[in-house]
PDB file of C-alpha atoms and ligand atoms in Angstrom:
ATOM      1  CA  MET A  17      -3.223  35.931 -28.316  1.00 47.00           C
ATOM      2  CA  LYS A  18      -3.704  33.843 -25.106  1.00 50.00           C
ATOM      3  CA  SER A  19      -7.035  32.502 -25.919  1.00 51.00           C
ATOM      4  CA  SER A  20      -4.850  31.360 -29.663  1.00 53.00           C
ATOM      5  CA  LEU A  21      -2.635  29.519 -27.729  1.00 54.00           C
ATOM      6  CA  LYS A  22      -5.006  27.993 -25.519  1.00 52.00           C
ATOM      7  CA  HIS A  23      -6.773  26.787 -28.613  1.00 56.00           C
ATOM      8  CA  MET A  24      -3.693  24.462 -29.510  1.00 69.00           C
ATOM      9  CA  VAL A  25      -3.636  22.350 -26.541  1.00 73.00           C
ATOM     10  CA  PRO A  26      -7.225  19.744 -27.502  1.00 80.00           C
ATOM     11  CA  PRO A  27      -9.100  19.667 -24.497  1.00 85.00           C
ATOM     12  CA  VAL A  28      -9.563  16.772 -21.868  1.00 90.00           C
ATOM     13  CA  SER A  29     -11.944  14.490 -23.200  1.00 91.00           C
ATOM     14  CA  ARG A  30     -15.584  14.893 -20.970  1.00 92.00           C
ATOM     15  CA  ASP A  31     -14.478  11.402 -18.573  1.00 92.00           C
ATOM     16  CA  ARG A  32     -10.894  12.048 -18.180  1.00 96.00           C
ATOM     17  CA  ILE A  33     -12.643  14.795 -15.837  1.00 96.00           C
ATOM     18  CA  ILE A  34     -12.613  14.093 -12.587  1.00 96.00           C
ATOM     19  CA  SER A  35     -14.030  16.165  -9.494  1.00 92.00           C
ATOM     20  CA  GLN A  36     -15.395  13.158  -7.057  1.00 92.00           C
ATOM     21  CA  PHE A  37     -13.356  10.478  -5.441  1.00 95.00           C
ATOM     22  CA  PRO A  38     -13.365   7.788  -7.978  1.00 96.00           C
ATOM     23  CA  LYS A  39     -15.395   4.846  -5.914  1.00 96.00           C
ATOM     24  CA  TRP A  40     -13.694   1.566  -4.841  1.00 96.00           C
ATOM     25  CA  TYR A  41     -14.165  -1.571  -6.519  1.00 97.00           C
ATOM     26  CA  THR A  42     -14.829  -3.500  -2.866  1.00 97.00           C
ATOM     27  CA  PRO A  43     -14.858  -2.712   0.272  1.00 96.00           C
ATOM     28  CA  GLU A  44     -12.979  -5.504   1.170  1.00 96.00           C
ATOM     29  CA  ALA A  45      -9.510  -4.808  -0.648  1.00 97.00           C
ATOM     30  CA  CYS A  46     -10.012  -1.032  -0.847  1.00 96.00           C
ATOM     31  CA  LEU A  47      -6.927   1.944  -0.370  1.00 93.00           C
ATOM     32  CA  GLN A  48      -9.320   4.269   0.968  1.00 90.00           C
ATOM     33  CA  PHE A  49     -12.568   4.974   1.552  1.00 92.00           C
ATOM     34  CA  LYS A  50     -13.744   8.303   1.666  1.00 86.00           C
ATOM     35  CA  GLU A  51     -15.723   9.856  -1.150  1.00 87.00           C
ATOM     36  CA  HIS A  52     -14.129  13.647  -1.152  1.00 91.00           C
ATOM     37  CA  PHE A  53     -10.815  15.178  -2.119  1.00 93.00           C
ATOM     38  CA  HIS A  54      -8.870  16.599   0.837  1.00 90.00           C
ATOM     39  CA  ALA A  55     -10.450  20.160   1.690  1.00 89.00           C
ATOM     40  CA  GLN A  56      -6.688  21.099   1.478  1.00 87.00           C
ATOM     41  CA  VAL A  57      -6.045  19.443  -1.190  1.00 89.00           C
ATOM     42  CA  ARG A  58      -9.169  20.994  -2.967  1.00 89.00           C
ATOM     43  CA  THR A  59      -8.568  24.988  -1.626  1.00 89.00           C
ATOM     44  CA  ALA A  60      -5.715  24.434  -2.983  1.00 87.00           C
ATOM     45  CA  CYS A  61      -6.476  23.416  -6.363  1.00 86.00           C
ATOM     46  CA  GLN A  62      -8.957  26.062  -6.392  1.00 84.00           C
ATOM     47  CA  GLN A  63      -6.644  29.011  -5.653  1.00 83.00           C
ATOM     48  CA  SER A  64      -3.572  27.627  -8.478  1.00 76.00           C
ATOM     49  CA  ALA A  65      -6.415  26.633 -11.218  1.00 68.00           C
ATOM     50  CA  GLY A  66      -5.190  27.628 -14.135  1.00 65.00           C
ATOM     51  CA  THR A  67      -1.407  28.806 -12.907  1.00 67.00           C
ATOM     52  CA  VAL A  68       0.130  25.478 -11.540  1.00 65.00           C
ATOM     53  CA  GLY A  69       2.148  23.436 -14.331  1.00 68.00           C
ATOM     54  CA  LEU A  70       1.247  20.072 -15.393  1.00 74.00           C
ATOM     55  CA  LYS A  71       1.511  16.915 -13.001  1.00 88.00           C
ATOM     56  CA  ILE A  72       2.615  13.222 -14.160  1.00 94.00           C
ATOM     57  CA  SER A  73       2.803  11.127 -12.310  1.00 97.00           C
ATOM     58  CA  LYS A  74       4.386   7.396 -12.956  1.00 98.00           C
ATOM     59  CA  VAL A  75       2.536   3.826 -13.451  1.00 98.00           C
ATOM     60  CA  VAL A  76       3.906   0.986 -13.749  1.00 98.00           C
ATOM     61  CA  VAL A  77       2.280  -1.798 -14.852  1.00 98.00           C
ATOM     62  CA  VAL A  78       3.401  -5.540 -14.121  1.00 98.00           C
ATOM     63  CA  GLY A  79       2.869  -9.052 -14.438  1.00 98.00           C
ATOM     64  CA  ASP A  80       3.214 -12.459 -15.911  1.00 98.00           C
ATOM     65  CA  LEU A  81       2.565 -13.101 -19.705  1.00 98.00           C
ATOM     66  CA  TYR A  82      -0.438 -13.372 -21.883  1.00 98.00           C
ATOM     67  CA  VAL A  83      -2.337 -11.976 -18.266  1.00 98.00           C
ATOM     68  CA  GLY A  84      -3.487  -8.591 -20.333  1.00 98.00           C
ATOM     69  CA  LYS A  85      -1.431  -5.677 -19.277  1.00 98.00           C
ATOM     70  CA  THR A  86      -0.934  -4.039 -22.822  1.00 98.00           C
ATOM     71  CA  SER A  87      -5.158  -5.362 -24.098  1.00 98.00           C
ATOM     72  CA  LEU A  88      -6.233  -3.472 -20.489  1.00 98.00           C
ATOM     73  CA  ILE A  89      -3.627   0.309 -21.421  1.00 98.00           C
ATOM     74  CA  ASN A  90      -4.957  -0.488 -24.862  1.00 98.00           C
ATOM     75  CA  ARG A  91      -8.582  -0.149 -23.862  1.00 98.00           C
ATOM     76  CA  PHE A  92      -8.283   3.227 -21.724  1.00 98.00           C
ATOM     77  CA  CYS A  93      -5.797   5.123 -23.744  1.00 97.00           C
ATOM     78  CA  LYS A  94      -7.234   3.808 -27.474  1.00 97.00           C
ATOM     79  CA  ASP A  95     -10.715   2.927 -26.470  1.00 97.00           C
ATOM     80  CA  ASN A  96      -9.877  -0.465 -28.535  1.00 97.00           C
ATOM     81  CA  PHE A  97      -9.239  -4.224 -27.832  1.00 98.00           C
ATOM     82  CA  ASN A  98      -7.190  -7.170 -29.844  1.00 97.00           C
ATOM     83  CA  ARG A  99      -7.754 -10.886 -29.431  1.00 97.00           C
ATOM     84  CA  ASP A 100      -4.264 -11.466 -31.178  1.00 97.00           C
ATOM     85  CA  TYR A 101      -1.724 -11.562 -29.343  1.00 97.00           C
ATOM     86  CA  LYS A 102       1.261  -9.649 -29.531  1.00 97.00           C
ATOM     87  CA  ALA A 103       4.070  -9.829 -26.756  1.00 96.00           C
ATOM     88  CA  THR A 104       5.594  -6.843 -25.652  1.00 96.00           C
ATOM     89  CA  ILE A 105       9.373  -7.071 -25.788  1.00 94.00           C
ATOM     90  CA  GLY A 106      10.761  -4.391 -23.308  1.00 92.00           C
ATOM     91  CA  VAL A 107       8.347  -1.812 -22.273  1.00 95.00           C
ATOM     92  CA  ASP A 108       6.361   0.691 -23.680  1.00 96.00           C
ATOM     93  CA  PHE A 109       4.736   3.966 -22.544  1.00 96.00           C
ATOM     94  CA  GLU A 110       1.706   5.950 -23.305  1.00 97.00           C
ATOM     95  CA  ILE A 111       0.556   9.544 -21.313  1.00 96.00           C
ATOM     96  CA  GLU A 112      -2.971  10.100 -20.063  1.00 97.00           C
ATOM     97  CA  ARG A 113      -4.532  13.399 -19.710  1.00 96.00           C
ATOM     98  CA  PHE A 114      -6.636  14.403 -17.277  1.00 96.00           C
ATOM     99  CA  GLU A 115      -8.691  17.062 -15.504  1.00 94.00           C
ATOM    100  CA  ILE A 116      -8.605  16.989 -11.310  1.00 95.00           C
ATOM    101  CA  VAL A 117     -10.249  19.195  -9.833  1.00 92.00           C
ATOM    102  CA  GLY A 118      -9.708  21.998 -12.202  1.00 90.00           C
ATOM    103  CA  ILE A 119      -5.919  20.853 -12.117  1.00 92.00           C
ATOM    104  CA  PRO A 120      -4.375  19.507 -15.541  1.00 92.00           C
ATOM    105  CA  TYR A 121      -2.775  15.956 -14.716  1.00 95.00           C
ATOM    106  CA  ASN A 122      -0.916  13.168 -16.676  1.00 96.00           C
ATOM    107  CA  LEU A 123      -0.989   9.712 -15.602  1.00 97.00           C
ATOM    108  CA  GLN A 124       2.582   8.100 -17.540  1.00 98.00           C
ATOM    109  CA  ILE A 125       1.739   4.119 -17.841  1.00 98.00           C
ATOM    110  CA  TRP A 126       4.486   2.051 -18.328  1.00 98.00           C
ATOM    111  CA  ASP A 127       3.371  -1.290 -20.018  1.00 98.00           C
ATOM    112  CA  THR A 128       6.548  -3.567 -18.794  1.00 97.00           C
ATOM    113  CA  ALA A 129       6.668  -7.162 -21.283  1.00 96.00           C
ATOM    114  CA  GLY A 130       5.644 -10.402 -18.322  1.00 97.00           C
ATOM    115  CA  GLN A 131       8.205 -12.639 -20.753  1.00 96.00           C
ATOM    116  CA  GLU A 132      11.336 -13.259 -18.886  1.00 92.00           C
ATOM    117  CA  LYS A 133      14.107 -12.976 -21.428  1.00 93.00           C
ATOM    118  CA  PHE A 134      12.894  -9.411 -21.543  1.00 93.00           C
ATOM    119  CA  LYS A 135      12.451  -9.123 -17.256  1.00 89.00           C
ATOM    120  CA  CYS A 136      15.671  -7.404 -17.185  1.00 89.00           C
ATOM    121  CA  ILE A 137      14.969  -4.131 -19.690  1.00 91.00           C
ATOM    122  CA  ALA A 138      11.665  -3.868 -18.244  1.00 89.00           C
ATOM    123  CA  SER A 139      12.223  -3.733 -14.775  1.00 88.00           C
ATOM    124  CA  ALA A 140      15.192  -0.479 -15.596  1.00 91.00           C
ATOM    125  CA  TYR A 141      12.047   1.766 -15.889  1.00 95.00           C
ATOM    126  CA  TYR A 142      10.270   0.462 -12.596  1.00 96.00           C
ATOM    127  CA  ARG A 143      12.014   2.939 -10.540  1.00 96.00           C
ATOM    128  CA  GLY A 144      10.096   6.458  -9.318  1.00 96.00           C
ATOM    129  CA  ALA A 145       6.645   4.423  -9.826  1.00 97.00           C
ATOM    130  CA  GLU A 146       3.824   6.559  -7.724  1.00 97.00           C
ATOM    131  CA  VAL A 147       1.888   3.957  -8.937  1.00 98.00           C
ATOM    132  CA  ILE A 148       2.618   0.027  -9.327  1.00 98.00           C
ATOM    133  CA  ILE A 149      -0.391  -2.129 -11.024  1.00 98.00           C
ATOM    134  CA  THR A 150       0.144  -5.565 -10.990  1.00 98.00           C
ATOM    135  CA  VAL A 151      -2.401  -8.045 -12.910  1.00 98.00           C
ATOM    136  CA  PHE A 152      -3.082 -11.300 -13.292  1.00 98.00           C
ATOM    137  CA  ASP A 153      -5.372 -13.103 -15.620  1.00 98.00           C
ATOM    138  CA  LEU A 154      -8.580 -14.284 -13.477  1.00 97.00           C
ATOM    139  CA  THR A 155      -9.274 -17.295 -15.415  1.00 96.00           C
ATOM    140  CA  ASP A 156      -5.547 -18.655 -14.853  1.00 96.00           C
ATOM    141  CA  ILE A 157      -4.956 -18.936 -10.736  1.00 96.00           C
ATOM    142  CA  GLN A 158      -1.208 -19.597 -11.537  1.00 97.00           C
ATOM    143  CA  THR A 159      -1.049 -15.803 -12.864  1.00 98.00           C
ATOM    144  CA  LEU A 160      -2.198 -14.553  -9.492  1.00 98.00           C
ATOM    145  CA  ASP A 161       0.493 -17.124  -7.491  1.00 98.00           C
ATOM    146  CA  HIS A 162       3.387 -15.052  -8.887  1.00 98.00           C
ATOM    147  CA  THR A 163       2.165 -11.363  -8.628  1.00 98.00           C
ATOM    148  CA  LYS A 164       3.804 -11.186  -4.915  1.00 98.00           C
ATOM    149  CA  GLN A 165       6.981 -11.849  -7.174  1.00 97.00           C
ATOM    150  CA  TRP A 166       6.256  -9.005  -9.842  1.00 97.00           C
ATOM    151  CA  LEU A 167       5.479  -7.103  -6.547  1.00 98.00           C
ATOM    152  CA  GLU A 168       8.747  -7.287  -4.999  1.00 97.00           C
ATOM    153  CA  ASP A 169      10.816  -6.713  -7.713  1.00 96.00           C
ATOM    154  CA  ALA A 170       8.567  -3.632  -8.453  1.00 97.00           C
ATOM    155  CA  LEU A 171       8.982  -2.669  -4.882  1.00 97.00           C
ATOM    156  CA  ARG A 172      12.930  -3.059  -4.812  1.00 96.00           C
ATOM    157  CA  GLU A 173      13.759   0.274  -7.135  1.00 95.00           C
ATOM    158  CA  ASN A 174      11.314   2.331  -5.332  1.00 96.00           C
ATOM    159  CA  GLU A 175      11.215   3.966  -1.174  1.00 94.00           C
ATOM    160  CA  PRO A 176       9.387   2.357   1.311  1.00 94.00           C
ATOM    161  CA  ASP A 177       5.902   3.416   1.134  1.00 92.00           C
ATOM    162  CA  SER A 178       6.126   5.745  -1.886  1.00 93.00           C
ATOM    163  CA  SER A 179       3.579   3.633  -4.118  1.00 96.00           C
ATOM    164  CA  PHE A 180       0.144   3.013  -4.141  1.00 97.00           C
ATOM    165  CA  ILE A 181      -0.411  -0.458  -5.033  1.00 98.00           C
ATOM    166  CA  PHE A 182      -3.231  -2.075  -7.582  1.00 98.00           C
ATOM    167  CA  LEU A 183      -3.825  -6.026  -8.177  1.00 98.00           C
ATOM    168  CA  VAL A 184      -6.010  -5.755 -10.963  1.00 98.00           C
ATOM    169  CA  GLY A 185      -7.672  -9.237 -12.202  1.00 98.00           C
ATOM    170  CA  THR A 186      -8.098  -9.128 -16.166  1.00 98.00           C
ATOM    171  CA  LYS A 187     -10.512 -10.931 -18.181  1.00 97.00           C
ATOM    172  CA  LYS A 188     -13.357  -9.712 -16.450  1.00 97.00           C
ATOM    173  CA  ASP A 189     -15.816 -11.309 -19.781  1.00 96.00           C
ATOM    174  CA  LEU A 190     -14.396 -15.245 -19.364  1.00 96.00           C
ATOM    175  CA  SER A 191     -15.722 -15.413 -15.723  1.00 86.00           C
ATOM    176  CA  ASP A 192     -16.880 -18.214 -14.209  1.00 92.00           C
ATOM    177  CA  ALA A 193     -17.031 -20.127 -10.803  1.00 92.00           C
ATOM    178  CA  VAL A 194     -13.540 -21.352 -10.731  1.00 90.00           C
ATOM    179  CA  CYS A 195     -13.067 -17.086 -11.876  1.00 90.00           C
ATOM    180  CA  GLU A 196     -15.058 -16.513  -9.143  1.00 92.00           C
ATOM    181  CA  ARG A 197     -13.143 -18.535  -6.159  1.00 94.00           C
ATOM    182  CA  THR A 198     -10.252 -16.785  -7.512  1.00 96.00           C
ATOM    183  CA  GLU A 199     -11.143 -13.508  -6.795  1.00 96.00           C
ATOM    184  CA  ILE A 200     -11.926 -14.920  -3.314  1.00 97.00           C
ATOM    185  CA  ASP A 201      -8.406 -15.683  -3.019  1.00 97.00           C
ATOM    186  CA  ALA A 202      -7.332 -12.252  -5.162  1.00 98.00           C
ATOM    187  CA  ILE A 203      -8.524 -10.291  -2.195  1.00 98.00           C
ATOM    188  CA  ARG A 204      -6.848 -11.995   0.555  1.00 98.00           C
ATOM    189  CA  PHE A 205      -3.847 -11.594  -1.680  1.00 98.00           C
ATOM    190  CA  ALA A 206      -4.507  -8.302  -2.182  1.00 98.00           C
ATOM    191  CA  ASN A 207      -5.031  -7.300   2.030  1.00 98.00           C
ATOM    192  CA  GLU A 208      -1.609  -8.826   2.171  1.00 97.00           C
ATOM    193  CA  MET A 209       0.150  -7.075  -0.565  1.00 97.00           C
ATOM    194  CA  GLN A 210      -1.650  -3.262   0.842  1.00 97.00           C
ATOM    195  CA  ALA A 211      -3.002  -3.471  -2.368  1.00 98.00           C
ATOM    196  CA  GLU A 212      -6.631  -2.180  -3.971  1.00 98.00           C
ATOM    197  CA  TYR A 213      -8.561  -4.751  -5.565  1.00 98.00           C
ATOM    198  CA  TRP A 214     -10.386  -4.031  -9.066  1.00 98.00           C
ATOM    199  CA  SER A 215     -11.502  -6.996 -11.659  1.00 97.00           C
ATOM    200  CA  VAL A 216     -11.785  -5.163 -15.841  1.00 98.00           C
ATOM    201  CA  SER A 217     -12.244  -6.654 -18.685  1.00 98.00           C
ATOM    202  CA  ALA A 218     -10.413  -5.241 -21.449  1.00 98.00           C
ATOM    203  CA  LYS A 219     -12.696  -6.548 -24.621  1.00 98.00           C
ATOM    204  CA  THR A 220     -15.717  -4.659 -22.847  1.00 98.00           C
ATOM    205  CA  GLY A 221     -14.273  -2.265 -21.305  1.00 98.00           C
ATOM    206  CA  GLU A 222     -15.761  -3.223 -17.524  1.00 98.00           C
ATOM    207  CA  ASN A 223     -14.942  -1.327 -15.157  1.00 98.00           C
ATOM    208  CA  VAL A 224     -11.784   0.099 -16.818  1.00 98.00           C
ATOM    209  CA  ASN A 225     -12.584   3.778 -17.025  1.00 98.00           C
ATOM    210  CA  GLU A 226     -13.200   3.493 -13.140  1.00 97.00           C
ATOM    211  CA  PHE A 227     -10.087   1.689 -12.249  1.00 98.00           C
ATOM    212  CA  PHE A 228      -7.758   4.115 -13.865  1.00 98.00           C
ATOM    213  CA  SER A 229      -9.991   6.747 -12.980  1.00 97.00           C
ATOM    214  CA  ARG A 230      -9.579   5.343  -9.354  1.00 97.00           C
ATOM    215  CA  VAL A 231      -5.485   5.131  -9.812  1.00 98.00           C
ATOM    216  CA  ALA A 232      -5.082   9.137 -10.957  1.00 98.00           C
ATOM    217  CA  ALA A 233      -7.312  10.391  -8.467  1.00 97.00           C
ATOM    218  CA  LEU A 234      -5.327   8.383  -5.519  1.00 97.00           C
ATOM    219  CA  ALA A 235      -2.314   9.259  -7.537  1.00 97.00           C
ATOM    220  CA  PHE A 236      -3.164  12.906  -7.709  1.00 95.00           C
ATOM    221  CA  GLU A 237      -3.988  13.571  -4.655  1.00 94.00           C
ATOM    222  CA  GLN A 238      -1.016  12.531  -2.971  1.00 93.00           C
ATOM    223  CA  SER A 239       1.250  14.437  -5.340  1.00 91.00           C
ATOM    224  CA  MET A 240      -0.571  17.631  -3.957  1.00 90.00           C
ATOM    225  CA  ILE A 241       0.344  16.760  -0.777  1.00 90.00           C
ATOM    226  CA  LYS A 242       3.495  16.273  -0.855  1.00 87.00           C
ATOM    227  CA  GLU A 243       4.143  19.824  -2.761  1.00 85.00           C
ATOM    228  CA  LEU A 244       1.508  21.160   0.415  1.00 86.00           C
ATOM    229  CA  GLU A 245       3.943  19.485   2.453  1.00 84.00           C
ATOM    230  CA  LYS A 246       7.318  20.786   0.645  1.00 81.00           C
ATOM    231  CA  THR A 247       5.621  24.012  -0.191  1.00 77.00           C
ATOM    232  CA  MET A 248       4.341  25.308   3.425  1.00 69.00           C
ATOM    233  CA  GLY A 249       5.642  25.702   6.921  1.00 50.00           C
ATOM    234  CA  HIS A 250       4.021  24.096   9.513  1.00 43.00           C
ATOM    235  CA  MET A 251       2.392  21.004  10.421  1.00 43.00           C
ATOM    236  CA  ALA A 252      -1.618  20.413  10.021  1.00 44.00           C
ATOM    237  CA  GLN A 253      -3.752  17.013  10.492  1.00 43.00           C
ATOM    238  CA  ILE A 254      -5.762  16.312   7.355  1.00 43.00           C
ATOM    239  CA  GLY A 255      -8.662  13.880   7.329  1.00 40.00           C
ATOM    240  CA  THR A 256      -7.883  10.552   8.880  1.00 39.00           C
ATOM    241  CA  GLY A 257      -3.900   9.651   9.707  1.00 40.00           C
ATOM    242  CA  ASN A 258      -2.474  11.982   6.445  1.00 43.00           C
ATOM    243  CA  LEU A 259      -0.017  14.830   7.730  1.00 42.00           C
ATOM    244  CA  ILE A 260       0.234  17.659   5.597  1.00 42.00           C
ATOM    245  CA  ILE A 261       2.357  21.004   5.782  1.00 39.00           C
ATOM    246  CA  THR A 262       0.231  24.371   6.314  1.00 38.00           C
ATOM    247  CA  ARG A 263       1.528  28.167   5.990  1.00 38.00           C
ATOM    248  CA  GLY A 264       3.414  29.156   8.746  1.00 35.00           C
ATOM    249  CA  CYS A 265       1.679  32.543   9.941  1.00 33.00           C
ATOM    250  CA  CYS A 266       4.488  33.804  12.393  1.00 27.00           C
TER     251      CYS A 266
HETATM  252  N1  GTP B  16     -11.138 -12.540 -23.639  1.00 58.98           N
HETATM  253  C1  GTP B  16     -10.457 -11.946 -23.407  1.00 58.98           C
HETATM  254  N2  GTP B  16      -9.306 -11.736 -23.543  1.00 58.98           N
HETATM  255  C2  GTP B  16      -8.001 -10.868 -23.101  1.00 58.98           C
HETATM  256  C3  GTP B  16      -8.662  -9.724 -22.175  1.00 58.98           C
HETATM  257  N3  GTP B  16      -7.392  -9.240 -21.944  1.00 58.98           N
HETATM  258  C4  GTP B  16      -6.044  -9.115 -22.828  1.00 58.98           C
HETATM  259  N4  GTP B  16      -6.900 -10.880 -23.533  1.00 58.98           N
HETATM  260  C5  GTP B  16      -6.326 -11.228 -24.631  1.00 58.98           C
HETATM  261  O1  GTP B  16      -5.117 -12.305 -23.777  1.00 58.98           O
HETATM  262  C6  GTP B  16      -4.302 -12.098 -24.660  1.00 58.98           C
HETATM  263  C7  GTP B  16      -2.972 -11.164 -23.893  1.00 58.98           C
HETATM  264  O2  GTP B  16      -3.177  -9.783 -24.243  1.00 58.98           O
HETATM  265  P1  GTP B  16      -1.818  -9.084 -24.030  1.00 58.98           P
HETATM  266  O3  GTP B  16      -2.633  -7.666 -23.323  1.00 58.98           O
HETATM  267  O4  GTP B  16      -0.943  -9.030 -24.862  1.00 58.98           O
HETATM  268  O5  GTP B  16      -0.672  -9.551 -22.807  1.00 58.98           O
HETATM  269  P2  GTP B  16       0.366  -8.909 -21.998  1.00 58.98           P
HETATM  270  O6  GTP B  16       0.158  -9.083 -20.542  1.00 58.98           O
HETATM  271  O7  GTP B  16       0.443  -7.661 -22.615  1.00 58.98           O
HETATM  272  O8  GTP B  16       1.351 -10.031 -22.409  1.00 58.98           O
HETATM  273  P3  GTP B  16       3.160  -9.378 -22.628  1.00 58.98           P
HETATM  274  O9  GTP B  16       3.179  -8.244 -23.208  1.00 58.98           O
HETATM  275  O10 GTP B  16       3.855 -10.362 -23.423  1.00 58.98           O
HETATM  276  O11 GTP B  16       3.717  -9.207 -20.915  1.00 58.98           O
HETATM  277  C8  GTP B  16      -4.531 -11.480 -26.220  1.00 58.98           C
HETATM  278  O12 GTP B  16      -4.789 -12.412 -27.083  1.00 58.98           O
HETATM  279  C9  GTP B  16      -5.851 -10.453 -25.773  1.00 58.98           C
HETATM  280  O13 GTP B  16      -6.633 -10.739 -26.456  1.00 58.98           O
HETATM  281  C10 GTP B  16      -9.921  -9.688 -21.471  1.00 58.98           C
HETATM  282  O14 GTP B  16     -10.225  -8.672 -21.309  1.00 58.98           O
HETATM  283  N5  GTP B  16     -10.649 -10.779 -22.831  1.00 58.98           N
HETATM  284 MG1   MG B  17       2.433  -6.986 -23.386  1.00 58.98          MG
END
């Protein structure tokens, strides 16, 4: 009975299995430099593998119209690319399954509309975002200028310091000398926004899997740390400045 149930859920695809902490894009705008999951998180995962319920984190993707938000998500979730523009109306979402350090984990990725007329619909979905991805087009510097406003709007709907922030430049395949200068500005913006910077191409797929693996690993680890804090007894310092709670024995 148990084995037949197991076969009802298709296995997580190989490129969604994460056991080592995925690397950042550039050390100049990076949220964390470490290369391994926290030892306590790894231990907790090993001890509870096969027994924990499904974990899920909410990701919202925001930015101007036409910057390539839907294309980025479609490349990652469906491995396709459409050169024709079809505006997102309101919001849409995809769920992507991972297995991280042996634990099943889902990212719920919300794709929002960049068009002004849909903004009030989309912003209703910002709440509870563990990850905010602000997207701009590397070939259009104005879209970078607008990312701070998009971020501000998304942050307003969330608790302070509760979300990881990413700044993502799209259409890397079209990159030229001007885009390279834009990227220097983007790295400065990312630091001001306390965001991690990435540049990707939905057309060629460059950096897309690497980027979402990084998103998944950071969000997963954060959710594990929060769970450890909730379920265990006394404070212990782990890593560099991250506090988790460990079980009190007396
Ligand atoms: N060359 C190239 N074109 C891209 C890339 N990503 C997106 N595009 C094109 O840019 C246009 C806009 O892409 P979308 O993904 O629909 O943009 P969006 O941000 O979702 O737009 P809204 O839904 O209106 O907010 C489409 O014509 C895409 O084919 C890329 O990496 N490279
Ligand atoms: Mg769209």
